[in-house]
PDB file of C-alpha atoms in Angstrom:
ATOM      1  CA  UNK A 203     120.409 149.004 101.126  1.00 93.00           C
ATOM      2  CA  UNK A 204     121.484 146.051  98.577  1.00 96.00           C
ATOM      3  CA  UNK A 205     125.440 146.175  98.488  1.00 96.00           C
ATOM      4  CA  UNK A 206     127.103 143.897  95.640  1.00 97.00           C
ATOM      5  CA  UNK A 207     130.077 142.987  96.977  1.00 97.00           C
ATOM      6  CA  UNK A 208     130.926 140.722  94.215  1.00 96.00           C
ATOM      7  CA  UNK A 209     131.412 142.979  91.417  1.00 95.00           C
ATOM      8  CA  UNK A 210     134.343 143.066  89.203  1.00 95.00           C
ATOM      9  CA  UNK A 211     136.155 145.452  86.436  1.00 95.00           C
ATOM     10  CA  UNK A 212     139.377 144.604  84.304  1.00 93.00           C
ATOM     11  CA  UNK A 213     140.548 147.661  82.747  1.00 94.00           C
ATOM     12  CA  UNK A 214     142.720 146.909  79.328  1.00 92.00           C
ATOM     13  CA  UNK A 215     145.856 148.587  81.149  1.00 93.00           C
ATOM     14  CA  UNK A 216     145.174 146.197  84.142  1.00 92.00           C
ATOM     15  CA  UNK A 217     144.753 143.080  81.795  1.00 88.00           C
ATOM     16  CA  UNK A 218     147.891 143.556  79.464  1.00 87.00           C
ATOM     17  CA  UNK A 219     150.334 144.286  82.683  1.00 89.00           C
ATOM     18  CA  UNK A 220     149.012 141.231  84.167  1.00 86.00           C
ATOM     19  CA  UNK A 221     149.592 139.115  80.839  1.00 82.00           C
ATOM     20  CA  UNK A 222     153.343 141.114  80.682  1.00 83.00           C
ATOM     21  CA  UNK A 223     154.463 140.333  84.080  1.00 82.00           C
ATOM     22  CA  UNK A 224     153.142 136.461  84.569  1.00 70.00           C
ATOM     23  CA  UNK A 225     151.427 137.055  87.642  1.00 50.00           C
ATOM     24  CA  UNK A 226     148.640 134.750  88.217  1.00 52.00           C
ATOM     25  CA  UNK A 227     149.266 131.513  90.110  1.00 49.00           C
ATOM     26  CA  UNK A 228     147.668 128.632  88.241  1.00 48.00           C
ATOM     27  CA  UNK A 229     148.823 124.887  87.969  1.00 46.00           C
ATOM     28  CA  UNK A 230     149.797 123.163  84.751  1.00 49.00           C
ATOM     29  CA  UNK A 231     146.472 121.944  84.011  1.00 45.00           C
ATOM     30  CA  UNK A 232     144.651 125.663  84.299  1.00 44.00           C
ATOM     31  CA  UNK A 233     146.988 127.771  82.400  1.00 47.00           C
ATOM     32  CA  UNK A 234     145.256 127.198  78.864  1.00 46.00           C
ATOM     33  CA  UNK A 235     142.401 129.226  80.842  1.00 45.00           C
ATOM     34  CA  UNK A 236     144.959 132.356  80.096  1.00 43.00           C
ATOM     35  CA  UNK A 237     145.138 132.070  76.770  1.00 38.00           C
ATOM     36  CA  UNK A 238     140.935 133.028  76.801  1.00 44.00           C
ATOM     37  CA  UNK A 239     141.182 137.001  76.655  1.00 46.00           C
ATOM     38  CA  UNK A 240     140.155 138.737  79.638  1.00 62.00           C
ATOM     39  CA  UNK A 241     136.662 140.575  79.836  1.00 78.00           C
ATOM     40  CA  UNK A 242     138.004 144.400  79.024  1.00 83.00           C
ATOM     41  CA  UNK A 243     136.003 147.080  80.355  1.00 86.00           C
ATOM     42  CA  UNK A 244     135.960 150.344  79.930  1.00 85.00           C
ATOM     43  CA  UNK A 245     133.862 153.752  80.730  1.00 85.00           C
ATOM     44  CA  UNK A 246     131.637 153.203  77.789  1.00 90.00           C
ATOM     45  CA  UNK A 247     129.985 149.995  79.496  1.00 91.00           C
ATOM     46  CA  UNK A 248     129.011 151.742  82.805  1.00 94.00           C
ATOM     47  CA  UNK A 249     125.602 153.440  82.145  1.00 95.00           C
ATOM     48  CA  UNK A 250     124.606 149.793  81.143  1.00 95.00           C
ATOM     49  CA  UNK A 251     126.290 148.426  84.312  1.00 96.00           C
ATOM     50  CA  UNK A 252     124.410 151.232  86.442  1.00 96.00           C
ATOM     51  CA  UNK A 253     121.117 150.600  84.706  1.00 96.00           C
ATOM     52  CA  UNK A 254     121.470 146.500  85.056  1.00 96.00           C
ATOM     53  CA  UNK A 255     121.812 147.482  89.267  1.00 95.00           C
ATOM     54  CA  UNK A 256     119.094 149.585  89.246  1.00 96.00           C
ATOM     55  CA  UNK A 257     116.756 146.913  87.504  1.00 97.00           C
ATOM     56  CA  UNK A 258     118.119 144.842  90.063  1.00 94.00           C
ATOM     57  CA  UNK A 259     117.216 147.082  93.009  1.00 96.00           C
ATOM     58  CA  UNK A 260     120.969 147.098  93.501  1.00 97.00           C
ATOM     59  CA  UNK A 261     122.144 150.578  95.170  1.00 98.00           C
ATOM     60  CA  UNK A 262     126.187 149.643  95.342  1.00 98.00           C
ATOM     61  CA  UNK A 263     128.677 147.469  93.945  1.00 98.00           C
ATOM     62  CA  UNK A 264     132.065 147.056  95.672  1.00 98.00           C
ATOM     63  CA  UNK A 265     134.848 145.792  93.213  1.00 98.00           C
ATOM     64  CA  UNK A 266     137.532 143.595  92.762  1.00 97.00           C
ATOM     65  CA  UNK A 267     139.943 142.054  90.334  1.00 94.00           C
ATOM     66  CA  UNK A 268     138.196 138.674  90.987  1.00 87.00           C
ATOM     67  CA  UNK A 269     140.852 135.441  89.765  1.00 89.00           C
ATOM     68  CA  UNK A 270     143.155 138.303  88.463  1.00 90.00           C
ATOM     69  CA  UNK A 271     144.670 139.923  91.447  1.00 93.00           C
ATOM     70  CA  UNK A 272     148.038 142.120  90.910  1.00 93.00           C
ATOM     71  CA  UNK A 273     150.358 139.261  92.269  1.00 92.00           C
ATOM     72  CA  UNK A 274     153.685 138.636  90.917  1.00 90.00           C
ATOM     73  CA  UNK A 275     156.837 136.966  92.243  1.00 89.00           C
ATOM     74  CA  UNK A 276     159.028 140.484  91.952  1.00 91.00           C
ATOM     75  CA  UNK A 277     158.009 142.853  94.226  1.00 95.00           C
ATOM     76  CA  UNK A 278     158.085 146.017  91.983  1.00 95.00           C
ATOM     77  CA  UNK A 279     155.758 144.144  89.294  1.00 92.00           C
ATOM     78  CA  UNK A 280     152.843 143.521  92.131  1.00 94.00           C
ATOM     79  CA  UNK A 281     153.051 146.910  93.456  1.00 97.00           C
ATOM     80  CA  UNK A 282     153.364 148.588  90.307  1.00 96.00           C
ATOM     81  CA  UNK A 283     150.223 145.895  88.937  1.00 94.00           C
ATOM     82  CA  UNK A 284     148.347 146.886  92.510  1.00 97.00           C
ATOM     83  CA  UNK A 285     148.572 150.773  92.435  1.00 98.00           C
ATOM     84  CA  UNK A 286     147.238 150.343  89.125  1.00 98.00           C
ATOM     85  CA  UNK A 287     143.914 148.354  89.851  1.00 97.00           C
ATOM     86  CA  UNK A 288     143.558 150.145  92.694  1.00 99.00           C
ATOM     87  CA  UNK A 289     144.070 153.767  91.576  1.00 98.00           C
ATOM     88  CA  UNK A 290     141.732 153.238  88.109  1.00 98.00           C
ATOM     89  CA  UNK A 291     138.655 151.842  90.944  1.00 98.00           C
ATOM     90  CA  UNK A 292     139.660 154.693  92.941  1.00 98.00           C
ATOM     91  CA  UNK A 293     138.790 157.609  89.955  1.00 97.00           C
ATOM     92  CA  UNK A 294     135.720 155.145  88.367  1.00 96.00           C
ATOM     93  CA  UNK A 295     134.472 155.283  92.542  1.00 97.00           C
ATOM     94  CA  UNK A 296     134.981 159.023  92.382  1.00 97.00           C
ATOM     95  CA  UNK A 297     133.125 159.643  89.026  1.00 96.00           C
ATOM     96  CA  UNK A 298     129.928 157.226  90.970  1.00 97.00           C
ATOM     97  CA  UNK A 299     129.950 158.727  94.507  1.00 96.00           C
ATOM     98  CA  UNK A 300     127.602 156.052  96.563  1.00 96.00           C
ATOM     99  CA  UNK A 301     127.273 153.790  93.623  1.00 98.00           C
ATOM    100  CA  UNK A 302     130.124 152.508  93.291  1.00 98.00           C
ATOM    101  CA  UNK A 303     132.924 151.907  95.410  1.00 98.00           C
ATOM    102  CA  UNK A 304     135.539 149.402  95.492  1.00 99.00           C
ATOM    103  CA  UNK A 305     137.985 146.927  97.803  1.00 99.00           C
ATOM    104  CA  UNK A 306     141.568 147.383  97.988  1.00 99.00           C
ATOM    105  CA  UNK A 307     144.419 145.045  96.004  1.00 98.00           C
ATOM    106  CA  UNK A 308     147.164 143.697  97.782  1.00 98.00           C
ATOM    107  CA  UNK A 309     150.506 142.963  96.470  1.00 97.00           C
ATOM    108  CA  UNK A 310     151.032 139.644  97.136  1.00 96.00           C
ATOM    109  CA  UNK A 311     152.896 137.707  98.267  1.00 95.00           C
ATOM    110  CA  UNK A 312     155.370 140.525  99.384  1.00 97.00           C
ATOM    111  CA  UNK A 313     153.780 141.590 102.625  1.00 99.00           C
ATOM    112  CA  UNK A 314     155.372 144.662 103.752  1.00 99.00           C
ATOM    113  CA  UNK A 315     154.748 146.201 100.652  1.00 99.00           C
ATOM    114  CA  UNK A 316     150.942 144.758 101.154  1.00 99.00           C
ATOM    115  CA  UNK A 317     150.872 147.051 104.254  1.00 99.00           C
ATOM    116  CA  UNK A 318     151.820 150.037 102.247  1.00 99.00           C
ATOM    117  CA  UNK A 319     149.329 149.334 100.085  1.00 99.00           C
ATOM    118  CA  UNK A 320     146.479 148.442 102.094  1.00 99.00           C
ATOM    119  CA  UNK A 321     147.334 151.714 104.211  1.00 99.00           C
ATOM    120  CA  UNK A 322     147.047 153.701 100.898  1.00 99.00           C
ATOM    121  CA  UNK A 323     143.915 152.200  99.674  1.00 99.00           C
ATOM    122  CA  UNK A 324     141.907 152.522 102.826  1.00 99.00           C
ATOM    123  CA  UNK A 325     143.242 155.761 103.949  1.00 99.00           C
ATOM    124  CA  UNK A 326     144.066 157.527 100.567  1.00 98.00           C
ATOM    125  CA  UNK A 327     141.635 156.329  98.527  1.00 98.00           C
ATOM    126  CA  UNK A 328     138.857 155.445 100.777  1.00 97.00           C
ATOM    127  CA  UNK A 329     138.029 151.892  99.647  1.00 98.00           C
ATOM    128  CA  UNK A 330     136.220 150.268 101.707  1.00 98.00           C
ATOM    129  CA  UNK A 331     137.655 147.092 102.938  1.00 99.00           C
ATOM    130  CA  UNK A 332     140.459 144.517 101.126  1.00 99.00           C
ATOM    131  CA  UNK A 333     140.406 141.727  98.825  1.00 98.00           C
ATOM    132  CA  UNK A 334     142.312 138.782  98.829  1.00 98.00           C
ATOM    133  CA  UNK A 335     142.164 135.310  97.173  1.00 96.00           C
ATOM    134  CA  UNK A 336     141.929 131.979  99.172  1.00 97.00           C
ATOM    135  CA  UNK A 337     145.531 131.329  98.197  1.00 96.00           C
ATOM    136  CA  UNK A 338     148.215 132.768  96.545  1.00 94.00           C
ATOM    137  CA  UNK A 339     151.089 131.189  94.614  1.00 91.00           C
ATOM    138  CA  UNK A 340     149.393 127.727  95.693  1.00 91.00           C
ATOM    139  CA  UNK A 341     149.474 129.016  99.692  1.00 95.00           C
ATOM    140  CA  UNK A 342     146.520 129.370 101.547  1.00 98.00           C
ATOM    141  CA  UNK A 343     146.103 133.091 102.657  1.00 98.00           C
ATOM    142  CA  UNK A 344     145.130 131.856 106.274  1.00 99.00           C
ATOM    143  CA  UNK A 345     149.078 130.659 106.676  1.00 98.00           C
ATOM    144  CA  UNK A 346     151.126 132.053 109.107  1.00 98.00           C
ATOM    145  CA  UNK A 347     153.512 134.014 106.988  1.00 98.00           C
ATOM    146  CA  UNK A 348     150.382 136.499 106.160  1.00 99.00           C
ATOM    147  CA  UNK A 349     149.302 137.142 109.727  1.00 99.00           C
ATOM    148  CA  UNK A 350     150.558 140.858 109.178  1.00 99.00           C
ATOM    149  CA  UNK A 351     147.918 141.131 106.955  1.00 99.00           C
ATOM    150  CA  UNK A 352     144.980 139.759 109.690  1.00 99.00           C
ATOM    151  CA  UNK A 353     146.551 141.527 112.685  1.00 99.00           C
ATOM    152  CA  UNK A 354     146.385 144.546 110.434  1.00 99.00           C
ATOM    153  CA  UNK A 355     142.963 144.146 109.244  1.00 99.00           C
ATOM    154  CA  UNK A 356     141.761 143.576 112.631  1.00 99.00           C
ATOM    155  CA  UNK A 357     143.368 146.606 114.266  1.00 99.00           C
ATOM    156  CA  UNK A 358     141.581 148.517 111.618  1.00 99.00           C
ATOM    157  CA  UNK A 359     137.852 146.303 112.115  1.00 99.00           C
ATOM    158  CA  UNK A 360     138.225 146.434 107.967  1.00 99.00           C
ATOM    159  CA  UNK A 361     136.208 143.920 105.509  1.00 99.00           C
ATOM    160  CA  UNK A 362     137.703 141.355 103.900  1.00 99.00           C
ATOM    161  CA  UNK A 363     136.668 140.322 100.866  1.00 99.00           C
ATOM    162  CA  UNK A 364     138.024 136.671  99.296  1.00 98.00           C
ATOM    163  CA  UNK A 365     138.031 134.949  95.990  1.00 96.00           C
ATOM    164  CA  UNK A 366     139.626 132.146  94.556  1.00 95.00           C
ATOM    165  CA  UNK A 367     141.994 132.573  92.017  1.00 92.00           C
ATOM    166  CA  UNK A 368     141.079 129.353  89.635  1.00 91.00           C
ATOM    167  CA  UNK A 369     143.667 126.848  90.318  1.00 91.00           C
ATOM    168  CA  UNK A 370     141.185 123.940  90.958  1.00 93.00           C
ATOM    169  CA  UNK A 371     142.206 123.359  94.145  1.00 94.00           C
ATOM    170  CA  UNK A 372     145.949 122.462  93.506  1.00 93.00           C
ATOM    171  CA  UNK A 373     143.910 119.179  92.918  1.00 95.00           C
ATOM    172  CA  UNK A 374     144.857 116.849  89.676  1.00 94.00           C
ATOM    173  CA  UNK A 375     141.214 115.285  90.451  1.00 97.00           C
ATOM    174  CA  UNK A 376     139.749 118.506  89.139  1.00 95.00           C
ATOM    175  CA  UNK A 377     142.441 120.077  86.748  1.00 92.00           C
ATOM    176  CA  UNK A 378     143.050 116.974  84.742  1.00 93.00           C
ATOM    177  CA  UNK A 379     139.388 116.756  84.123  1.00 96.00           C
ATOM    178  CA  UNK A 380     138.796 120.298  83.319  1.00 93.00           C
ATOM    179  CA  UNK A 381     136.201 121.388  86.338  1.00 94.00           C
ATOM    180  CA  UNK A 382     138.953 124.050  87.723  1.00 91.00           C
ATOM    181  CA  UNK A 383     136.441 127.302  87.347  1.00 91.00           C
ATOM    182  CA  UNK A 384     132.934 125.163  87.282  1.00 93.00           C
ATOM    183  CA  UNK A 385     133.759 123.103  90.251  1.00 95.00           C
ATOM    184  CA  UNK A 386     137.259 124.130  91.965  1.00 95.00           C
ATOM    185  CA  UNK A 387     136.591 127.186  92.509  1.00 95.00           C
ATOM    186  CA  UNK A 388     133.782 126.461  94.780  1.00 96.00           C
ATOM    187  CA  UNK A 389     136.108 124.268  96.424  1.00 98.00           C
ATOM    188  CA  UNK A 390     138.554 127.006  97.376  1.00 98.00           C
ATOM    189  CA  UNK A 391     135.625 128.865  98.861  1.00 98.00           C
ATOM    190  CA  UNK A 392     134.999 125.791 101.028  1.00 98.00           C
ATOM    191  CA  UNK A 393     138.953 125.414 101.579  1.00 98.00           C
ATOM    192  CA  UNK A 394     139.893 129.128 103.389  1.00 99.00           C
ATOM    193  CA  UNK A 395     136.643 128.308 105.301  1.00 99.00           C
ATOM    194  CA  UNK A 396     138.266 125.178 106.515  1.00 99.00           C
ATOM    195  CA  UNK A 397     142.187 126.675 106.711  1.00 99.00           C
ATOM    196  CA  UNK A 398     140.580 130.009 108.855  1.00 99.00           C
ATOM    197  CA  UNK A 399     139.004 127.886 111.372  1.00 99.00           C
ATOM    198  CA  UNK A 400     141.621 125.352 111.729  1.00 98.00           C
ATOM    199  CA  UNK A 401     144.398 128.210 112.083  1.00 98.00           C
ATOM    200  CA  UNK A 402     141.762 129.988 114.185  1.00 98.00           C
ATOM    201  CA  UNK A 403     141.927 132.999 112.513  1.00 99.00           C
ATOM    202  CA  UNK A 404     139.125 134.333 113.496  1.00 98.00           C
ATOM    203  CA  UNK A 405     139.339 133.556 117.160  1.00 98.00           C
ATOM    204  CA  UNK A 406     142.672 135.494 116.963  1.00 98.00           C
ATOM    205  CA  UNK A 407     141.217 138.165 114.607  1.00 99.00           C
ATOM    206  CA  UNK A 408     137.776 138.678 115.587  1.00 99.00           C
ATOM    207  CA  UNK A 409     137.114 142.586 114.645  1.00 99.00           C
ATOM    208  CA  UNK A 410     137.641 141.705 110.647  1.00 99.00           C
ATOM    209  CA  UNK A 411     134.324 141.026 108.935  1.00 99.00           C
ATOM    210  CA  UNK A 412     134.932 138.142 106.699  1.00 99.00           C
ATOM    211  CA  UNK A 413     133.264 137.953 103.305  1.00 99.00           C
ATOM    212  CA  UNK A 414     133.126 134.435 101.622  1.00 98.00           C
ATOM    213  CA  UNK A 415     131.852 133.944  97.808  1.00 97.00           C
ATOM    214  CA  UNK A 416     129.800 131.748  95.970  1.00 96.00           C
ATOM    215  CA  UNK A 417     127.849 130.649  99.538  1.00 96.00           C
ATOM    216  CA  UNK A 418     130.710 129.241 100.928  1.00 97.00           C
ATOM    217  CA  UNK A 419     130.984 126.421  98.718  1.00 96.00           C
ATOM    218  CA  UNK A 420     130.084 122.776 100.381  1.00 97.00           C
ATOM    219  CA  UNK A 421     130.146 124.354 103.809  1.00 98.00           C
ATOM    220  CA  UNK A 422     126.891 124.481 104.397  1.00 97.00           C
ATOM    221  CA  UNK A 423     126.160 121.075 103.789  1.00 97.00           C
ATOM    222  CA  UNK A 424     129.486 120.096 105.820  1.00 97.00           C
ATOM    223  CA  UNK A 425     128.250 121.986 109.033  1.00 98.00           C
ATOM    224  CA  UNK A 426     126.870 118.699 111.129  1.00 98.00           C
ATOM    225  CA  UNK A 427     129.614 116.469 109.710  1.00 98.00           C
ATOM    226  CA  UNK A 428     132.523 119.247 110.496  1.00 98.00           C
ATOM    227  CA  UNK A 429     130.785 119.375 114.730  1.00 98.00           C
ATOM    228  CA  UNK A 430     131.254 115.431 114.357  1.00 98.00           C
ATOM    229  CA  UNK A 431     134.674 114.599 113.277  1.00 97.00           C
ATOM    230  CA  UNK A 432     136.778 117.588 112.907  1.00 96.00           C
ATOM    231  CA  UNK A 433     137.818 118.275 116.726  1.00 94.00           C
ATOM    232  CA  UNK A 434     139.284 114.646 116.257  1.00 95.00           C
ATOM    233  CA  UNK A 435     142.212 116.124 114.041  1.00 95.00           C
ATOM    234  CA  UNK A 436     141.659 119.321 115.363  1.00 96.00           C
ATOM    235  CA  UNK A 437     141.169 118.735 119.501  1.00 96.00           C
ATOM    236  CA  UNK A 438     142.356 122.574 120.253  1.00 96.00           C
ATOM    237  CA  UNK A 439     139.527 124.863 118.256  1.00 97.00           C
ATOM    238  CA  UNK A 440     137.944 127.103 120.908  1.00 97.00           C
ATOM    239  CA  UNK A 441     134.478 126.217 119.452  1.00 98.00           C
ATOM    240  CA  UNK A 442     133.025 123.724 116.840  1.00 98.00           C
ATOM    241  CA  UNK A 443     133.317 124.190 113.314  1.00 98.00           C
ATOM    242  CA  UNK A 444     129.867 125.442 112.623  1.00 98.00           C
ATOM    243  CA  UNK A 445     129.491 127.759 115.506  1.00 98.00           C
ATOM    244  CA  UNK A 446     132.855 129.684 113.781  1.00 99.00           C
ATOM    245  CA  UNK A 447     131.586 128.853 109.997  1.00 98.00           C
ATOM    246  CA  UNK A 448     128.332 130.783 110.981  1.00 98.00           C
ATOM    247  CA  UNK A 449     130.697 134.162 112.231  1.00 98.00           C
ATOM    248  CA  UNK A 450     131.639 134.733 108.561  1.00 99.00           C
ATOM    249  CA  UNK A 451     129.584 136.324 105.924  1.00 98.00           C
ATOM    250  CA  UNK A 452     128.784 134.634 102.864  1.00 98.00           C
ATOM    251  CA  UNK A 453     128.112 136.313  99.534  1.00 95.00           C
ATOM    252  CA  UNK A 454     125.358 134.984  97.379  1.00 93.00           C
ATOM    253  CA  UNK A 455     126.618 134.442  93.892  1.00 90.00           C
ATOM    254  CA  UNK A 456     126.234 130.834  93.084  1.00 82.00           C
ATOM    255  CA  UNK A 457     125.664 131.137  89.617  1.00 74.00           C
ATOM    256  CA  UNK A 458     129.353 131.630  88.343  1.00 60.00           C
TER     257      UNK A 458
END
């Protein structure tokens, strides 16, 4: 069975609460990229979306909000912008039994409330795993203060699913020369590679399955060089970088 696990929809409801509530964290340099509209999708455009899987030999797609997850800085905003994604994938999952399916939206960064939510979505609305960006508000998602999330995760052996949210890295050297999506956001793939093994997160965490996009980014060309010099900075990791790289799964979307 092919599963798509990179698969997104952006109903118009979704879309213009995101736009009203400011949610999205992007530096200076990316914001113009908001002022693009948003894909809108809508019922009309699945029997084309159903027929472009088949031709693919594609039995499921699992999806997610991609760059435009339902976080916000007040807490009511995220949950009431996360019940939302999550409840429209819940009836379009129910209307394609098998077909499609979809993970659950977290509303970051307020984390109890991201409990509630990822209780609801797995056990309500039978998604099948979670999705989170590499960071959020500029903070990696591997830091300690969302370890609620990974003990969590790993009590209930759940998927994770990340993506990065198009900041470019937090780095001028790609925003102020315009390669945040094209380039940076292959380097936040590589980046919550690099933050999970350094905070051993999966050491700690080891019944999540971990999903990384795009290929992982660099990291497969880094493996060798990562064995070489990393346990310099990093003395403590229980094993080298590329034995813990090769424990995640890595999506195969390198085209966008």
């Amino acid at each position: 069975m092919i599963v798509d696990v990179h698969a997104h929809y952006f109903p118009k409801a979704y879309n213009e609460l995101l736009v009203r509530i400011g949610g999205k964290s992007l530096p200076e340099a990316a914001r113009p990229l908001t002022a693009r509209p948003m894909r809108e999708d809508d019922a009309s455009g699945i029997p084309a979306r159903l027929e472009q899987m088949a031709d693919a030999g594609v039995q499921m797609q699992v999806l997610s909000p991609a760059a435009s997850p339902p976080y916000a800085e007040k807490e009511a905003d995220a949950v009431h912008a996360a019940r939302l994604i999550n409840d429209s994938y819940a009836e379009l999952a129910a209307k394609h039994p098998g077909t499609l399916a979809a993970f659950v939206s977290l509303p970051l960064p307020h984390i109890d409330a991201s409990l509630r939510e990822m209780e609801r979505g797995l056990d309500q609305l039978s998604m099948l795993g979670v999705s989170m960006t590499c960071s959020c508000f500029d903070r990696s998602t591997a830091e300690a203060e969302f370890e609620p999330l990974y003990a969590e995760m790993n009590r209930r052996r759940a998927v994770l699913n990340y993506h990065p949210i198009q900041n470019g890295i937090c780095s001028p050297l790609i925003n102020d020369y315009r390669f945040t999506v094209s380039v940076g956001a292959s380097l936040e793939d590589s980046a919550i590679v690099l933050h999970l093994i350094a905070r051993t997160i999966h050491h700690r965490y080891p019944d999540i399955t971990y999903v990384i996009p795009h290929l992982g980014g660099i990291i497969p060309m880094q493996l060798q060089r990562l064995d070489n010099q990393a346990p310099r900075q990093h003395p403590d990791l229980p094993e080298p970088p590329s034995v813990t790289a090769r424990r995640f799964h890595y999506d195969i979307v390198g085209h966008g």
